[in-house]
Short mmCIF file of C-alpha atoms and ligand atoms in Angstrom, two decimals:
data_model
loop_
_atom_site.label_atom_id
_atom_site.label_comp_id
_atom_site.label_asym_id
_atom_site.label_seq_id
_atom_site.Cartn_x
_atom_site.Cartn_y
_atom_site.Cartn_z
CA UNK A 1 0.00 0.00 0.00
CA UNK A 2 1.32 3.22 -0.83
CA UNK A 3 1.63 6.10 1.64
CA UNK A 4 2.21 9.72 2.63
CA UNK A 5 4.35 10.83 5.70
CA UNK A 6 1.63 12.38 7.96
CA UNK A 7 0.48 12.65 11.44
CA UNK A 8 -0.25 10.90 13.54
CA UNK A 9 1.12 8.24 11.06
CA UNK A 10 1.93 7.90 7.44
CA UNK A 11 -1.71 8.61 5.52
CA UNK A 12 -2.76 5.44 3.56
CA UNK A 13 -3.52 6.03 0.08
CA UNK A 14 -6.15 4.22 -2.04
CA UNK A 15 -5.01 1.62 -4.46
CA UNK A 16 -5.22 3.93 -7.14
CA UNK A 17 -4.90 7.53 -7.04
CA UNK A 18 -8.02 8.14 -9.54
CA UNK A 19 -10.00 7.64 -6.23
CA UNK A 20 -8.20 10.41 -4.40
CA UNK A 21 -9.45 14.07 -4.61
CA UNK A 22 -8.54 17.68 -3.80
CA UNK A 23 -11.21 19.51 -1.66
CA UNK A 24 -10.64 23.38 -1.86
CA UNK A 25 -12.76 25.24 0.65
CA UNK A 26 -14.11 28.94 -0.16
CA UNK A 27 -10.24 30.56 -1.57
CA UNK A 28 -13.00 33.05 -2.60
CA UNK A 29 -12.47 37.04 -2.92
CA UNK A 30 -14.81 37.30 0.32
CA UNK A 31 -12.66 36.08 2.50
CA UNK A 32 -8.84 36.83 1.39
CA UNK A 33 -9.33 40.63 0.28
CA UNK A 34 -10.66 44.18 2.33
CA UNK A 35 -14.42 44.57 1.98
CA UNK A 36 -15.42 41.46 1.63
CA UNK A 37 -17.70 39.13 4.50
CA UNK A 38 -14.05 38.19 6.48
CA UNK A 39 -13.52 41.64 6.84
CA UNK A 40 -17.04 42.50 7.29
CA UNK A 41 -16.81 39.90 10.62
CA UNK A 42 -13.58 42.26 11.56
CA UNK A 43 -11.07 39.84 11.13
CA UNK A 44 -7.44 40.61 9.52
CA UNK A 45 -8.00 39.48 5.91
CA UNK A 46 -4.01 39.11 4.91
CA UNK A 47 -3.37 36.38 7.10
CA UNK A 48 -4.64 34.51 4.45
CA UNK A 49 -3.44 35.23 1.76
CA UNK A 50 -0.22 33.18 2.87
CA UNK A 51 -1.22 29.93 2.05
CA UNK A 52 -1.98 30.79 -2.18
CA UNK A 53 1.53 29.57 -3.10
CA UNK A 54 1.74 26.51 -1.27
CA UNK A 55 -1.63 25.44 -2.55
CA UNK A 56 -1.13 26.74 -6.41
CA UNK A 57 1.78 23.98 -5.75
CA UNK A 58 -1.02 21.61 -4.84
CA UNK A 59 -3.37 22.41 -7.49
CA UNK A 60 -0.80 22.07 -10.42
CA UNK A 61 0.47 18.80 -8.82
CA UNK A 62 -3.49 17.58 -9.28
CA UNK A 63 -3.93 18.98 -12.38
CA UNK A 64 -0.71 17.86 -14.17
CA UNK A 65 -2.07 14.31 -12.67
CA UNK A 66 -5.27 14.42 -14.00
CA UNK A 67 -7.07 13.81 -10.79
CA UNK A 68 -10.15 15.72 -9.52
CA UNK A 69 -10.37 18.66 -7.92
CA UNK A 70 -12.95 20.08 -6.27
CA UNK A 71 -13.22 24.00 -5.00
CA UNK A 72 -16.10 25.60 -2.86
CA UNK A 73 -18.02 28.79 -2.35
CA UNK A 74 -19.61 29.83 0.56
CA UNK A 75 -22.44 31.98 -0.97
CA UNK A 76 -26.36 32.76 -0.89
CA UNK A 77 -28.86 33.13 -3.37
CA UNK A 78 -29.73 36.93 -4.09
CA UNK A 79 -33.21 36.17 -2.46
CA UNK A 80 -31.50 34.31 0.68
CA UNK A 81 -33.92 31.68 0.84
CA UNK A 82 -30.94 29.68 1.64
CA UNK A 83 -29.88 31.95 4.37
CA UNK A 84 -31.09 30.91 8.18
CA UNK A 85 -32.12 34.02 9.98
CA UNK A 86 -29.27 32.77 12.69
CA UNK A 87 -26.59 33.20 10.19
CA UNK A 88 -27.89 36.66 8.38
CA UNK A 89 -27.98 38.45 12.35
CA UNK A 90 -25.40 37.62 13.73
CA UNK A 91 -21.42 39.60 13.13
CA UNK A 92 -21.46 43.43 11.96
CA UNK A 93 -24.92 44.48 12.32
CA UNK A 94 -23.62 46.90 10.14
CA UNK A 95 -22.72 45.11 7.04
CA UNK A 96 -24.55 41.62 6.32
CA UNK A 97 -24.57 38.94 4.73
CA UNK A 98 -26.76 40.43 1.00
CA UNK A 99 -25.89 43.77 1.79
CA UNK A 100 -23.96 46.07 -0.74
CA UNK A 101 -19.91 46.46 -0.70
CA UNK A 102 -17.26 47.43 -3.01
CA UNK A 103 -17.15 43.61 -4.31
CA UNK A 104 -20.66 43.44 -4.63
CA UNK A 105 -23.70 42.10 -2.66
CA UNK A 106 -21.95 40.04 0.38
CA UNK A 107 -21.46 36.15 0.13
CA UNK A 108 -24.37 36.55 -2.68
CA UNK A 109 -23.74 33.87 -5.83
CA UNK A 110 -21.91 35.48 -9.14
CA UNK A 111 -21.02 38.80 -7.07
CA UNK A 112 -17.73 39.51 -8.04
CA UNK A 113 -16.34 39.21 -4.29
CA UNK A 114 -17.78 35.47 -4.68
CA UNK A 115 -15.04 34.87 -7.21
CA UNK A 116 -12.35 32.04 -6.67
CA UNK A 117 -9.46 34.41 -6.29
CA UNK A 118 -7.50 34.60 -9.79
CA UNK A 119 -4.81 32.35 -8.57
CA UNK A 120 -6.60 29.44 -8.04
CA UNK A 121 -9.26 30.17 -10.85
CA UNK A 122 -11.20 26.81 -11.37
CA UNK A 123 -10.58 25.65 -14.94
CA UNK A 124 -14.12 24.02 -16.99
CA UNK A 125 -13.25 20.10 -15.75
CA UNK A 126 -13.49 21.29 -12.04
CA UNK A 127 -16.33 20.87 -9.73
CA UNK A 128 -17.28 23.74 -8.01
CA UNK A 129 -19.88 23.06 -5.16
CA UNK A 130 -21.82 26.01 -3.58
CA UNK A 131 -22.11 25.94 0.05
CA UNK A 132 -24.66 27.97 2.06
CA UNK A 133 -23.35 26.30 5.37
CA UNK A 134 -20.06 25.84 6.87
CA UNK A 135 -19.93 22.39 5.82
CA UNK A 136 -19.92 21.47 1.84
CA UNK A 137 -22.04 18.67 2.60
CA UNK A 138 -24.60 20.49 3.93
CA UNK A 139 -27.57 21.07 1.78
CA UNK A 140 -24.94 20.62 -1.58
CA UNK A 141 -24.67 17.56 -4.11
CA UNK A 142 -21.09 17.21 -2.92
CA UNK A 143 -21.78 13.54 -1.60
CA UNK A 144 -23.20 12.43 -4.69
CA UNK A 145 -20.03 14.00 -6.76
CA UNK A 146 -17.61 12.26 -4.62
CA UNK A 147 -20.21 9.38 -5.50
CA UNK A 148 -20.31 9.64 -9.13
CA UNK A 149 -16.36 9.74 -9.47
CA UNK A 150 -15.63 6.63 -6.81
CA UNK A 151 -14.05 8.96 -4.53
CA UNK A 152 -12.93 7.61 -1.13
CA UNK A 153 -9.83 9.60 -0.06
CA UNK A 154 -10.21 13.67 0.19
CA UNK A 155 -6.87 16.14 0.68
CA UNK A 156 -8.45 18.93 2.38
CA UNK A 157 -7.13 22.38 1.86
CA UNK A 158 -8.34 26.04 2.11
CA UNK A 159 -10.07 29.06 4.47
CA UNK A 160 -10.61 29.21 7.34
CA UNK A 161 -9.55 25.90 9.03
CA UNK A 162 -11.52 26.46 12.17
CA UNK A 163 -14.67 27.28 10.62
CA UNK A 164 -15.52 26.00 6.67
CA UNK A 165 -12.53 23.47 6.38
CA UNK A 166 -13.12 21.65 9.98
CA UNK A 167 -16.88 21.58 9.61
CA UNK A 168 -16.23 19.90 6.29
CA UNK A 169 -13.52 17.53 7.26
CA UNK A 170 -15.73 16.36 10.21
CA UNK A 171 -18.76 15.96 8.06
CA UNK A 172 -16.62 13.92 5.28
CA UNK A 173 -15.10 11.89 8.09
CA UNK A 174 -18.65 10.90 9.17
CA UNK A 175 -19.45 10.20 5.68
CA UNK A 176 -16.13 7.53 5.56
CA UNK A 177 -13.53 9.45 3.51
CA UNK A 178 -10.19 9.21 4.54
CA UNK A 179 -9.16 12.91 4.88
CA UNK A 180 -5.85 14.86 4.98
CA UNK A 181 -5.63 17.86 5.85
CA UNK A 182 -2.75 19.82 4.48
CA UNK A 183 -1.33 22.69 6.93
CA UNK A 184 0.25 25.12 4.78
CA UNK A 185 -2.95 24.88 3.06
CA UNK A 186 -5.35 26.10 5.15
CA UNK A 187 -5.04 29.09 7.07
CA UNK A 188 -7.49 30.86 9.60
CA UNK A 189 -7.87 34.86 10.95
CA UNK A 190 -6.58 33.54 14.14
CA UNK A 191 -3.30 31.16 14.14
CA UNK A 192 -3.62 29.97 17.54
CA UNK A 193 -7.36 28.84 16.46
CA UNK A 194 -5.20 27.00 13.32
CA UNK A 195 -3.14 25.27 15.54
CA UNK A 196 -5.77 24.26 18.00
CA UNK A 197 -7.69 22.68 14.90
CA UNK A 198 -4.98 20.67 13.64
CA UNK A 199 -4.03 19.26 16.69
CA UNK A 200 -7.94 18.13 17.75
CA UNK A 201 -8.09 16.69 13.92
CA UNK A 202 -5.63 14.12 14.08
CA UNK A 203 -5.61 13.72 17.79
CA UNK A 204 -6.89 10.25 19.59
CA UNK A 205 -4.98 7.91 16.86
CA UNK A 206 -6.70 10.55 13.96
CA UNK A 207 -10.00 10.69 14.88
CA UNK A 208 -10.88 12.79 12.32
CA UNK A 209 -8.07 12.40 9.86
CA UNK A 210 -4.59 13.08 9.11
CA UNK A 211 -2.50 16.64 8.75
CA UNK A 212 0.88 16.60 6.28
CA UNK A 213 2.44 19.82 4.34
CA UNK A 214 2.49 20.04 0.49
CA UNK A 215 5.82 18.94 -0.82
CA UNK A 216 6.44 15.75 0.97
CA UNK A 217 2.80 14.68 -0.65
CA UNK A 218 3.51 16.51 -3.90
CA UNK A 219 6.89 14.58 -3.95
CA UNK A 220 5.12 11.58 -3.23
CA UNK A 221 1.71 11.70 -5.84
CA UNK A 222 4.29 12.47 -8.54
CA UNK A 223 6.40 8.87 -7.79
CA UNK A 224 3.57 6.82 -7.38
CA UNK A 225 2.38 8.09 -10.69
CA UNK A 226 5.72 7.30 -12.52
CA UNK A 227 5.61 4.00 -11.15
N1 TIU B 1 -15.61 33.51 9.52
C1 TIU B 1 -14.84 32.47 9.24
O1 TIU B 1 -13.80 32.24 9.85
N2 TIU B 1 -15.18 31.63 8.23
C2 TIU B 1 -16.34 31.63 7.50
O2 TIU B 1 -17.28 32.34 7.77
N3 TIU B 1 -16.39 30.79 6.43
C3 TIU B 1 -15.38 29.90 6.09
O3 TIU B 1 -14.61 29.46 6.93
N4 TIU B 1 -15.23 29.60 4.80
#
């Protein structure tokens, strides 16, 4: 069986990598640049923006592999039918979620701060899932995407780890993917709320899953594919 060095051990992959997947969680415009719903919350938007070169890395690795990748949006239709009252009142009473900002209507679908930043731009074979919750299982046909292309093991990457990418790594854990979640990957507003999340994840043997960086499993997708 091949493997990836990980904690809290080395990650087992499948038997072949076609059933292995790259989960990108809301790299969107809303939360990585000024005006947008991260900064409408008051958080520091920049801490961010770190991870984009680690996880361009990532995303060529998948795509010169030709294995799937999937990215997600947080967003709301312009009516917000999909929108719980609990979510639209709470944060800056001040700026909401539908209200009008310099990127558009806030977490609203096609507004131009809902954009995938450029970087990371989903090309026409990707699957982009919209999200309305924190979790992209929740009330999205992710589970019968992951379905359709016999996926069973998910790399997890993207914003903010505490919120969108650990509600969606416990929900696909539930669900019985194997998930790794890659740490230069994923950033959050608050680094000691990064940290905490990573070390819950794969504490207790993995209970959730596994954490590695990029090159080691870069390194390692582009041997087993030579092999
Ligand atoms: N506020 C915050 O940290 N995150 C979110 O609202 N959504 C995601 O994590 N994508």
């Amino acid at each position: 069986m091949n493997t990836i060095p990980a904690l809290p051990y080395e990650y087992p992959l499948p038997d072949s990598l076609d059933h292995l997947a790259l989960v990108i969680i809301d790299m969107q415009r809303d939360f990585l640049e000024p005006g947008g719903f991260g900064d409408a919350l008051g958080n520091d938007v920049t801490q961010l923006q770190a991870i984009v070169p680690q996880l361009k890395k990532l995303l060529h690795t998948f795509r010169d592999l030709g294995l799937l990748v999937i990215h997600t949006q947080e967003c709301h239709e312009p009516n917000l039918s999909d929108c719980p009252t609990s979510k639209l009142t709470r944060g800056n009473a001040a700026l909401r979620i539908g209200d009008r900002s310099d990127m558009g209507r806030i977490l609203i679908r096609d507004e131009p701060g809902n954009a995938i930043i450029s970087d990371l731009a989903p090309r026409p074979n990707e699957v982009i899932i919209r999200k309305p919750g924190k979790g992209a299982f929740y009330n999205t046909p992710l589970a019968s995407v992951l379905q359709k292309y016999q996926i069973t093991h998910l790399l997890i990457t993207g914003v903010t780890t505490e919120v969108c990418v650990q509600s969606t790594m416990r929900e696909a854990n539930d669900r019985g993917y194997e998930c790794l979640l890659l740490e230069d990957c994923t950033a959050s507003y608050f680094p000691s709320f990064k940290a905490a999340t990573i070390e819950m994840l794969r504490a207790q043997g993995g209970i959730i899953g596994w954490t590695s960086t990029t090159d080691p499993v870069c390194q390692r997708l582009f041997q087993i594919s030579r092999k």
